[in-house]
Amino acid sequence: MAKEITSRQENYSQWYNDIVNKADLAENSPVRGCMVIKPHGYSIWEKMQGVLDRMFKDTGHTNAYFPLFIPKSFFSKEASHVEGFAKECAVVTHYRLTTDEDGKEIIVDKNARLDEELIVRPTSETIIWHTYKGWIQSYRDLPILVNQWANIVRWEMRTRLFLRTAEFLWQEGHTAHATKEEALEETRRMIDVYADFAENWMAMPVLKGTKTDAERFAGAIQTYTIEALMQDGKALQSGTSHFLGQNFAKAFDVKFTDQSGTLDYVWATSWGVSTRLMGALIMAHSDDNGLVVPPKLAPTQVVIVPIYKKDAQLDEISAKAHEIKDQLQQKGITVKYDDRDTQTPGWKFSEYEMKGVPLRLAIGPRDIQNATLEIARRDTLEKEIISQEGVADHIEQLLADIQKGIYEKALRFREENTYYVDDYEEFKQIMSEKGGFVWAHWDGTEETELKIKEETKATIRLVPVEENPEPGKCIYSGKPSKQRVVFARAY
RNA sequence: CGGGAUGUAGCUCAGUCCGGUUAGAGUACGUGUCUGGGGGACACGGGGUCGCGAGUUCGAAUCUCGCCAUCCCGACCA
């Protein structure tokens, strides 16, 4: 097989790009930083959406939709929120085009300037809290548990497909509560949902914890995060859940009357995951042969490829293939029988390997004769000849094995790349040479955090939530530390 | 916005320094034959405002000037 994909060792970034390209996930668009998500990439995203949506519904949430455009004035209301996003907002200033004097070029009509400029949403807290003001009067109106699936725009300088794009797809939950405790509980519940999704569906182990002041979401009191370790030793923030306190309620004057008749501001949360999860999925499992998709998120779990010379053989093979396909579908397994005669079997093998289809069956004349099948696992690249007898049960088991196997492989990788370090020189060495998660003591100051970032490019990915934290001395300043925090270089 | 580079076939690029037939290769695409258990072989074929605009010249992908676009490195970030 011709090597179409750069190896991870040779050039990790190029490997990532090659996977996105060769697995037909996405491509760049004429607008810098924006991407076209291709059918195969979108199919995986749809699977993720489906599972997450179910999880949100199961935890009591309902979907709604809020507008893409936000009046500029809304952004002046929550100061730290504005500061956080001001530098990456796309702004709509005009509403009409016209032709220039020569009538040749399309230009913006200067006479069609908007009275109030509109911000393309970088996130929807402001428009949503403006709206919630009208929805909330009494404790009887609470809680509000709303989610929306939407696209948002953050004008990023350096972009990479899925990992950081100017426009991306995501979901954002926005909830309103009568008490602080309830909002905090919601914040933690949703980070648990994300962790559950990451581990049990994406087969990607994650660390859970809170963000430091410096890394926190603009406008939040507390941010919970899940962080995964990618194969190059860099961390990827994969989902966040924010406790917003009463910040947005105060900014948008959202008050409610509680049972005792007292007027108080509403408590808020917001939480989201994005198409960045696609990037996480790619870098968590894929190898030098292409994408590896966990069976539970694979749009096609099993592909059947016929191998034949004469049409008469194909008829017989197709009959058997359809029989197996039916058996698998009855078990809820998604199957594709690829009997196109426009591509050779070898071509198809490579294609599905690069696209990460978990299992591949090949049926040829030999198999018809011997009542066998060739089955190939994408995760281990193992091939074996199996009997047609009981194939559906066998495949069902294999899919479960693959799901488990790739999780364990990712977990092993994380464990092998996790260090407990008490010496700053060693810390620096690990960060520059191999990366990974480093658990180290920190004195809790932003000053120290910043110095470490400057000197090592590593940031505090999270502060673990631990029942009995182990105190120690800050790795940088030597000052007292309450507990170890997790450092890594990050995407 | 600073520093570096590049624009030639759908894609990746050679040709540019040193101007000179009809502008090339690989790949992709089309047709046919042989093939078919890991991106098959051969034959034939289609496809180009050489980024745009001026200039120099008998002659410009190649030299000069201007413009445009893109990519990479830095500051920002889910």
mmCIF file with all atom_site columns, C-alpha atoms in Angstrom, chain A residues 141-310:
data_model
loop_
_atom_site.group_PDB
_atom_site.id
_atom_site.type_symbol
_atom_site.label_atom_id
_atom_site.label_alt_id
_atom_site.label_comp_id
_atom_site.label_asym_id
_atom_site.label_entity_id
_atom_site.label_seq_id
_atom_site.pdbx_PDB_ins_code
_atom_site.Cartn_x
_atom_site.Cartn_y
_atom_site.Cartn_z
_atom_site.occupancy
_atom_site.B_iso_or_equiv
_atom_site.pdbx_formal_charge
_atom_site.auth_seq_id
_atom_site.auth_comp_id
_atom_site.auth_asym_id
_atom_site.auth_atom_id
_atom_site.pdbx_PDB_model_num
ATOM 1   C CA . ASP A 1 141 ? -40.436 29.707  37.002  1.00 0.00 ? 141 ASP A CA 1
ATOM 2   C CA . LEU A 1 142 ? -37.222 27.970  38.040  1.00 0.00 ? 142 LEU A CA 1
ATOM 3   C CA . PRO A 1 143 ? -35.196 26.082  37.210  1.00 0.00 ? 143 PRO A CA 1
ATOM 4   C CA . ILE A 1 144 ? -34.840 26.765  33.505  1.00 0.00 ? 144 ILE A CA 1
ATOM 5   C CA . LEU A 1 145 ? -32.882 23.942  31.903  1.00 0.00 ? 145 LEU A CA 1
ATOM 6   C CA . VAL A 1 146 ? -32.218 24.824  28.278  1.00 0.00 ? 146 VAL A CA 1
ATOM 7   C CA . ASN A 1 147 ? -29.687 23.646  25.747  1.00 0.00 ? 147 ASN A CA 1
ATOM 8   C CA . GLN A 1 148 ? -29.055 24.817  22.232  1.00 0.00 ? 148 GLN A CA 1
ATOM 9   C CA . TRP A 1 149 ? -27.201 23.310  19.309  1.00 0.00 ? 149 TRP A CA 1
ATOM 10  C CA . ALA A 1 150 ? -25.655 26.109  17.315  1.00 0.00 ? 150 ALA A CA 1
ATOM 11  C CA . ASN A 1 151 ? -22.715 27.502  15.420  1.00 0.00 ? 151 ASN A CA 1
ATOM 12  C CA . ILE A 1 152 ? -20.613 30.242  16.926  1.00 0.00 ? 152 ILE A CA 1
ATOM 13  C CA . VAL A 1 153 ? -17.812 32.482  15.699  1.00 0.00 ? 153 VAL A CA 1
ATOM 14  C CA . ARG A 1 154 ? -14.567 33.349  17.417  1.00 0.00 ? 154 ARG A CA 1
ATOM 15  C CA . TRP A 1 155 ? -12.135 35.161  15.172  1.00 0.00 ? 155 TRP A CA 1
ATOM 16  C CA . GLU A 1 156 ? -9.026  33.127  15.906  1.00 0.00 ? 156 GLU A CA 1
ATOM 17  C CA . MET A 1 157 ? -5.581  34.039  14.624  1.00 0.00 ? 157 MET A CA 1
ATOM 18  C CA . ARG A 1 158 ? -4.220  30.558  14.156  1.00 0.00 ? 158 ARG A CA 1
ATOM 19  C CA . THR A 1 159 ? -6.698  27.877  13.227  1.00 0.00 ? 159 THR A CA 1
ATOM 20  C CA . ARG A 1 160 ? -6.642  24.123  12.713  1.00 0.00 ? 160 ARG A CA 1
ATOM 21  C CA . LEU A 1 161 ? -9.419  21.939  11.421  1.00 0.00 ? 161 LEU A CA 1
ATOM 22  C CA . PHE A 1 162 ? -11.700 20.920  14.309  1.00 0.00 ? 162 PHE A CA 1
ATOM 23  C CA . LEU A 1 163 ? -9.230  21.936  17.018  1.00 0.00 ? 163 LEU A CA 1
ATOM 24  C CA . ARG A 1 164 ? -9.588  25.651  16.540  1.00 0.00 ? 164 ARG A CA 1
ATOM 25  C CA . THR A 1 165 ? -11.701 27.164  13.800  1.00 0.00 ? 165 THR A CA 1
ATOM 26  C CA . ALA A 1 166 ? -13.209 30.620  13.428  1.00 0.00 ? 166 ALA A CA 1
ATOM 27  C CA . GLU A 1 167 ? -16.673 29.128  13.151  1.00 0.00 ? 167 GLU A CA 1
ATOM 28  C CA . PHE A 1 168 ? -17.544 25.935  14.943  1.00 0.00 ? 168 PHE A CA 1
ATOM 29  C CA . LEU A 1 169 ? -20.513 23.857  15.948  1.00 0.00 ? 169 LEU A CA 1
ATOM 30  C CA . TRP A 1 170 ? -21.314 23.172  19.543  1.00 0.00 ? 170 TRP A CA 1
ATOM 31  C CA . GLN A 1 171 ? -23.988 22.885  22.120  1.00 0.00 ? 171 GLN A CA 1
ATOM 32  C CA . GLU A 1 172 ? -24.377 25.319  24.960  1.00 0.00 ? 172 GLU A CA 1
ATOM 33  C CA . GLY A 1 173 ? -26.520 24.627  27.984  1.00 0.00 ? 173 GLY A CA 1
ATOM 34  C CA . HIS A 1 174 ? -27.814 27.628  29.908  1.00 0.00 ? 174 HIS A CA 1
ATOM 35  C CA . THR A 1 175 ? -29.603 27.046  33.155  1.00 0.00 ? 175 THR A CA 1
ATOM 36  C CA . ALA A 1 176 ? -31.190 29.309  35.740  1.00 0.00 ? 176 ALA A CA 1
ATOM 37  C CA . HIS A 1 177 ? -31.675 28.329  39.377  1.00 0.00 ? 177 HIS A CA 1
ATOM 38  C CA . ALA A 1 178 ? -33.163 29.628  42.603  1.00 0.00 ? 178 ALA A CA 1
ATOM 39  C CA . THR A 1 179 ? -30.193 28.709  44.762  1.00 0.00 ? 179 THR A CA 1
ATOM 40  C CA . LYS A 1 180 ? -26.452 28.695  44.605  1.00 0.00 ? 180 LYS A CA 1
ATOM 41  C CA . GLU A 1 181 ? -26.344 25.064  45.705  1.00 0.00 ? 181 GLU A CA 1
ATOM 42  C CA . GLU A 1 182 ? -28.647 23.975  42.943  1.00 0.00 ? 182 GLU A CA 1
ATOM 43  C CA . ALA A 1 183 ? -26.617 25.816  40.306  1.00 0.00 ? 183 ALA A CA 1
ATOM 44  C CA . LEU A 1 184 ? -23.397 24.323  41.631  1.00 0.00 ? 184 LEU A CA 1
ATOM 45  C CA . GLU A 1 185 ? -24.953 20.892  41.552  1.00 0.00 ? 185 GLU A CA 1
ATOM 46  C CA . GLU A 1 186 ? -26.006 21.442  37.935  1.00 0.00 ? 186 GLU A CA 1
ATOM 47  C CA . THR A 1 187 ? -22.497 22.583  37.013  1.00 0.00 ? 187 THR A CA 1
ATOM 48  C CA . ARG A 1 188 ? -21.018 19.396  38.447  1.00 0.00 ? 188 ARG A CA 1
ATOM 49  C CA . ARG A 1 189 ? -23.737 17.189  37.024  1.00 0.00 ? 189 ARG A CA 1
ATOM 50  C CA . MET A 1 190 ? -22.971 18.376  33.506  1.00 0.00 ? 190 MET A CA 1
ATOM 51  C CA . ILE A 1 191 ? -19.210 17.980  33.763  1.00 0.00 ? 191 ILE A CA 1
ATOM 52  C CA . ASP A 1 192 ? -19.973 14.434  34.883  1.00 0.00 ? 192 ASP A CA 1
ATOM 53  C CA . VAL A 1 193 ? -22.146 13.951  31.809  1.00 0.00 ? 193 VAL A CA 1
ATOM 54  C CA . TYR A 1 194 ? -19.257 15.111  29.638  1.00 0.00 ? 194 TYR A CA 1
ATOM 55  C CA . ALA A 1 195 ? -16.796 12.830  31.392  1.00 0.00 ? 195 ALA A CA 1
ATOM 56  C CA . ASP A 1 196 ? -19.207 9.933   30.995  1.00 0.00 ? 196 ASP A CA 1
ATOM 57  C CA . PHE A 1 197 ? -19.582 10.685  27.300  1.00 0.00 ? 197 PHE A CA 1
ATOM 58  C CA . ALA A 1 198 ? -15.841 11.043  26.754  1.00 0.00 ? 198 ALA A CA 1
ATOM 59  C CA . GLU A 1 199 ? -14.971 7.816   28.503  1.00 0.00 ? 199 GLU A CA 1
ATOM 60  C CA . ASN A 1 200 ? -17.857 5.524   27.645  1.00 0.00 ? 200 ASN A CA 1
ATOM 61  C CA . TRP A 1 201 ? -18.631 6.672   24.125  1.00 0.00 ? 201 TRP A CA 1
ATOM 62  C CA . MET A 1 202 ? -15.466 8.286   22.787  1.00 0.00 ? 202 MET A CA 1
ATOM 63  C CA . ALA A 1 203 ? -13.365 5.729   24.676  1.00 0.00 ? 203 ALA A CA 1
ATOM 64  C CA . MET A 1 204 ? -11.194 8.632   25.781  1.00 0.00 ? 204 MET A CA 1
ATOM 65  C CA . PRO A 1 205 ? -10.082 8.821   29.404  1.00 0.00 ? 205 PRO A CA 1
ATOM 66  C CA . VAL A 1 206 ? -10.320 12.299  30.897  1.00 0.00 ? 206 VAL A CA 1
ATOM 67  C CA . LEU A 1 207 ? -9.229  14.094  34.033  1.00 0.00 ? 207 LEU A CA 1
ATOM 68  C CA . LYS A 1 208 ? -11.836 16.194  35.750  1.00 0.00 ? 208 LYS A CA 1
ATOM 69  C CA . GLY A 1 209 ? -11.280 19.289  37.822  1.00 0.00 ? 209 GLY A CA 1
ATOM 70  C CA . THR A 1 210 ? -11.608 23.031  38.097  1.00 0.00 ? 210 THR A CA 1
ATOM 71  C CA . LYS A 1 211 ? -9.814  25.816  36.265  1.00 0.00 ? 211 LYS A CA 1
ATOM 72  C CA . THR A 1 212 ? -7.536  28.375  37.858  1.00 0.00 ? 212 THR A CA 1
ATOM 73  C CA . ASP A 1 213 ? -8.510  32.063  37.798  1.00 0.00 ? 213 ASP A CA 1
ATOM 74  C CA . ALA A 1 214 ? -6.345  32.636  34.753  1.00 0.00 ? 214 ALA A CA 1
ATOM 75  C CA . GLU A 1 215 ? -7.844  29.808  32.740  1.00 0.00 ? 215 GLU A CA 1
ATOM 76  C CA . ARG A 1 216 ? -11.444 30.314  33.775  1.00 0.00 ? 216 ARG A CA 1
ATOM 77  C CA . PHE A 1 217 ? -14.272 31.175  31.385  1.00 0.00 ? 217 PHE A CA 1
ATOM 78  C CA . ALA A 1 218 ? -14.805 34.916  31.109  1.00 0.00 ? 218 ALA A CA 1
ATOM 79  C CA . GLY A 1 219 ? -17.707 35.724  33.381  1.00 0.00 ? 219 GLY A CA 1
ATOM 80  C CA . ALA A 1 220 ? -17.674 32.549  35.446  1.00 0.00 ? 220 ALA A CA 1
ATOM 81  C CA . ILE A 1 221 ? -17.120 32.113  39.182  1.00 0.00 ? 221 ILE A CA 1
ATOM 82  C CA . GLN A 1 222 ? -15.930 28.554  38.713  1.00 0.00 ? 222 GLN A CA 1
ATOM 83  C CA . THR A 1 223 ? -15.161 26.493  35.634  1.00 0.00 ? 223 THR A CA 1
ATOM 84  C CA . TYR A 1 224 ? -15.062 22.706  35.623  1.00 0.00 ? 224 TYR A CA 1
ATOM 85  C CA . THR A 1 225 ? -13.182 21.008  32.817  1.00 0.00 ? 225 THR A CA 1
ATOM 86  C CA . ILE A 1 226 ? -12.402 17.621  31.380  1.00 0.00 ? 226 ILE A CA 1
ATOM 87  C CA . GLU A 1 227 ? -8.925  17.258  29.927  1.00 0.00 ? 227 GLU A CA 1
ATOM 88  C CA . ALA A 1 228 ? -7.680  14.475  27.697  1.00 0.00 ? 228 ALA A CA 1
ATOM 89  C CA . LEU A 1 229 ? -4.114  13.625  26.786  1.00 0.00 ? 229 LEU A CA 1
ATOM 90  C CA . MET A 1 230 ? -3.327  13.470  23.086  1.00 0.00 ? 230 MET A CA 1
ATOM 91  C CA . GLN A 1 231 ? -0.748  11.165  21.537  1.00 0.00 ? 231 GLN A CA 1
ATOM 92  C CA . ASP A 1 232 ? 1.852   13.937  21.239  1.00 0.00 ? 232 ASP A CA 1
ATOM 93  C CA . GLY A 1 233 ? 1.731   14.537  24.984  1.00 0.00 ? 233 GLY A CA 1
ATOM 94  C CA . LYS A 1 234 ? -0.362  17.684  24.779  1.00 0.00 ? 234 LYS A CA 1
ATOM 95  C CA . ALA A 1 235 ? -3.583  18.165  26.704  1.00 0.00 ? 235 ALA A CA 1
ATOM 96  C CA . LEU A 1 236 ? -6.858  18.972  25.054  1.00 0.00 ? 236 LEU A CA 1
ATOM 97  C CA . GLN A 1 237 ? -9.653  20.703  26.931  1.00 0.00 ? 237 GLN A CA 1
ATOM 98  C CA . SER A 1 238 ? -12.622 18.687  25.785  1.00 0.00 ? 238 SER A CA 1
ATOM 99  C CA . GLY A 1 239 ? -15.583 20.116  27.653  1.00 0.00 ? 239 GLY A CA 1
ATOM 100 C CA . THR A 1 240 ? -16.335 22.793  30.211  1.00 0.00 ? 240 THR A CA 1
ATOM 101 C CA . SER A 1 241 ? -19.123 23.511  32.671  1.00 0.00 ? 241 SER A CA 1
ATOM 102 C CA . HIS A 1 242 ? -19.359 26.905  34.322  1.00 0.00 ? 242 HIS A CA 1
ATOM 103 C CA . PHE A 1 243 ? -20.870 28.092  37.561  1.00 0.00 ? 243 PHE A CA 1
ATOM 104 C CA . LEU A 1 244 ? -21.777 31.671  36.680  1.00 0.00 ? 244 LEU A CA 1
ATOM 105 C CA . GLY A 1 245 ? -22.997 32.716  40.104  1.00 0.00 ? 245 GLY A CA 1
ATOM 106 C CA . GLN A 1 246 ? -25.258 35.739  39.839  1.00 0.00 ? 246 GLN A CA 1
ATOM 107 C CA . ASN A 1 247 ? -22.971 37.578  37.424  1.00 0.00 ? 247 ASN A CA 1
ATOM 108 C CA . PHE A 1 248 ? -25.252 37.448  34.419  1.00 0.00 ? 248 PHE A CA 1
ATOM 109 C CA . ALA A 1 249 ? -28.416 37.839  36.460  1.00 0.00 ? 249 ALA A CA 1
ATOM 110 C CA . LYS A 1 250 ? -26.974 41.065  37.853  1.00 0.00 ? 250 LYS A CA 1
ATOM 111 C CA . ALA A 1 251 ? -25.775 42.266  34.463  1.00 0.00 ? 251 ALA A CA 1
ATOM 112 C CA . PHE A 1 252 ? -29.188 41.658  32.913  1.00 0.00 ? 252 PHE A CA 1
ATOM 113 C CA . ASP A 1 253 ? -31.215 42.375  36.030  1.00 0.00 ? 253 ASP A CA 1
ATOM 114 C CA . VAL A 1 254 ? -32.851 38.980  36.319  1.00 0.00 ? 254 VAL A CA 1
ATOM 115 C CA . LYS A 1 255 ? -34.513 38.699  39.739  1.00 0.00 ? 255 LYS A CA 1
ATOM 116 C CA . PHE A 1 256 ? -37.060 36.333  41.168  1.00 0.00 ? 256 PHE A CA 1
ATOM 117 C CA . THR A 1 257 ? -39.242 36.231  44.243  1.00 0.00 ? 257 THR A CA 1
ATOM 118 C CA . ASP A 1 258 ? -38.502 33.275  46.484  1.00 0.00 ? 258 ASP A CA 1
ATOM 119 C CA . GLN A 1 259 ? -40.975 31.435  48.699  1.00 0.00 ? 259 GLN A CA 1
ATOM 120 C CA . SER A 1 260 ? -40.545 33.928  51.504  1.00 0.00 ? 260 SER A CA 1
ATOM 121 C CA . GLY A 1 261 ? -41.319 36.821  49.182  1.00 0.00 ? 261 GLY A CA 1
ATOM 122 C CA . THR A 1 262 ? -37.732 38.053  49.026  1.00 0.00 ? 262 THR A CA 1
ATOM 123 C CA . LEU A 1 263 ? -36.386 39.369  45.744  1.00 0.00 ? 263 LEU A CA 1
ATOM 124 C CA . ASP A 1 264 ? -33.024 37.926  44.701  1.00 0.00 ? 264 ASP A CA 1
ATOM 125 C CA . TYR A 1 265 ? -30.869 37.469  41.644  1.00 0.00 ? 265 TYR A CA 1
ATOM 126 C CA . VAL A 1 266 ? -31.033 34.167  39.785  1.00 0.00 ? 266 VAL A CA 1
ATOM 127 C CA . TRP A 1 267 ? -28.139 31.694  39.844  1.00 0.00 ? 267 TRP A CA 1
ATOM 128 C CA . ALA A 1 268 ? -26.734 30.483  36.526  1.00 0.00 ? 268 ALA A CA 1
ATOM 129 C CA . THR A 1 269 ? -24.682 27.823  34.787  1.00 0.00 ? 269 THR A CA 1
ATOM 130 C CA . SER A 1 270 ? -23.525 27.243  31.247  1.00 0.00 ? 270 SER A CA 1
ATOM 131 C CA . TRP A 1 271 ? -21.754 24.271  29.722  1.00 0.00 ? 271 TRP A CA 1
ATOM 132 C CA . GLY A 1 272 ? -20.603 23.192  26.304  1.00 0.00 ? 272 GLY A CA 1
ATOM 133 C CA . VAL A 1 273 ? -18.762 20.826  24.050  1.00 0.00 ? 273 VAL A CA 1
ATOM 134 C CA . SER A 1 274 ? -17.916 21.502  20.431  1.00 0.00 ? 274 SER A CA 1
ATOM 135 C CA . THR A 1 275 ? -16.702 20.027  17.179  1.00 0.00 ? 275 THR A CA 1
ATOM 136 C CA . ARG A 1 276 ? -13.342 20.178  18.885  1.00 0.00 ? 276 ARG A CA 1
ATOM 137 C CA . LEU A 1 277 ? -14.325 16.758  20.201  1.00 0.00 ? 277 LEU A CA 1
ATOM 138 C CA . MET A 1 278 ? -13.710 15.557  16.647  1.00 0.00 ? 278 MET A CA 1
ATOM 139 C CA . GLY A 1 279 ? -10.118 16.647  17.018  1.00 0.00 ? 279 GLY A CA 1
ATOM 140 C CA . ALA A 1 280 ? -9.930  14.881  20.353  1.00 0.00 ? 280 ALA A CA 1
ATOM 141 C CA . LEU A 1 281 ? -11.344 11.716  18.857  1.00 0.00 ? 281 LEU A CA 1
ATOM 142 C CA . ILE A 1 282 ? -8.787  11.772  16.064  1.00 0.00 ? 282 ILE A CA 1
ATOM 143 C CA . MET A 1 283 ? -5.789  12.353  18.293  1.00 0.00 ? 283 MET A CA 1
ATOM 144 C CA . ALA A 1 284 ? -6.863  9.971   21.019  1.00 0.00 ? 284 ALA A CA 1
ATOM 145 C CA . HIS A 1 285 ? -7.051  6.808   18.936  1.00 0.00 ? 285 HIS A CA 1
ATOM 146 C CA . SER A 1 286 ? -5.870  7.111   15.366  1.00 0.00 ? 286 SER A CA 1
ATOM 147 C CA . ASP A 1 287 ? -2.670  5.543   14.051  1.00 0.00 ? 287 ASP A CA 1
ATOM 148 C CA . ASP A 1 288 ? -0.345  5.902   11.088  1.00 0.00 ? 288 ASP A CA 1
ATOM 149 C CA . ASN A 1 289 ? -2.803  4.051   8.874   1.00 0.00 ? 289 ASN A CA 1
ATOM 150 C CA . GLY A 1 290 ? -5.647  6.461   9.428   1.00 0.00 ? 290 GLY A CA 1
ATOM 151 C CA . LEU A 1 291 ? -8.576  7.220   11.623  1.00 0.00 ? 291 LEU A CA 1
ATOM 152 C CA . VAL A 1 292 ? -9.716  4.880   14.386  1.00 0.00 ? 292 VAL A CA 1
ATOM 153 C CA . VAL A 1 293 ? -13.314 5.423   15.489  1.00 0.00 ? 293 VAL A CA 1
ATOM 154 C CA . PRO A 1 294 ? -14.760 3.763   18.596  1.00 0.00 ? 294 PRO A CA 1
ATOM 155 C CA . PRO A 1 295 ? -17.573 1.388   17.541  1.00 0.00 ? 295 PRO A CA 1
ATOM 156 C CA . LYS A 1 296 ? -20.146 3.246   19.607  1.00 0.00 ? 296 LYS A CA 1
ATOM 157 C CA . LEU A 1 297 ? -19.597 6.400   17.551  1.00 0.00 ? 297 LEU A CA 1
ATOM 158 C CA . ALA A 1 298 ? -18.844 4.834   14.170  1.00 0.00 ? 298 ALA A CA 1
ATOM 159 C CA . PRO A 1 299 ? -21.417 5.769   11.531  1.00 0.00 ? 299 PRO A CA 1
ATOM 160 C CA . THR A 1 300 ? -20.655 2.425   9.900   1.00 0.00 ? 300 THR A CA 1
ATOM 161 C CA . GLN A 1 301 ? -19.526 -0.280  12.291  1.00 0.00 ? 301 GLN A CA 1
ATOM 162 C CA . VAL A 1 302 ? -19.011 -3.082  9.817   1.00 0.00 ? 302 VAL A CA 1
ATOM 163 C CA . VAL A 1 303 ? -18.257 -2.962  6.123   1.00 0.00 ? 303 VAL A CA 1
ATOM 164 C CA . ILE A 1 304 ? -18.534 -5.992  3.858   1.00 0.00 ? 304 ILE A CA 1
ATOM 165 C CA . VAL A 1 305 ? -16.367 -6.149  0.744   1.00 0.00 ? 305 VAL A CA 1
ATOM 166 C CA . PRO A 1 306 ? -16.964 -8.774  -1.941  1.00 0.00 ? 306 PRO A CA 1
ATOM 167 C CA . ILE A 1 307 ? -14.044 -10.301 -3.840  1.00 0.00 ? 307 ILE A CA 1
ATOM 168 C CA . TYR A 1 308 ? -14.877 -11.895 -7.146  1.00 0.00 ? 308 TYR A CA 1
ATOM 169 C CA . LYS A 1 309 ? -13.841 -12.456 -10.715 1.00 0.00 ? 309 LYS A CA 1
ATOM 170 C CA . LYS A 1 310 ? -16.994 -13.324 -12.528 1.00 0.00 ? 310 LYS A CA 1
#
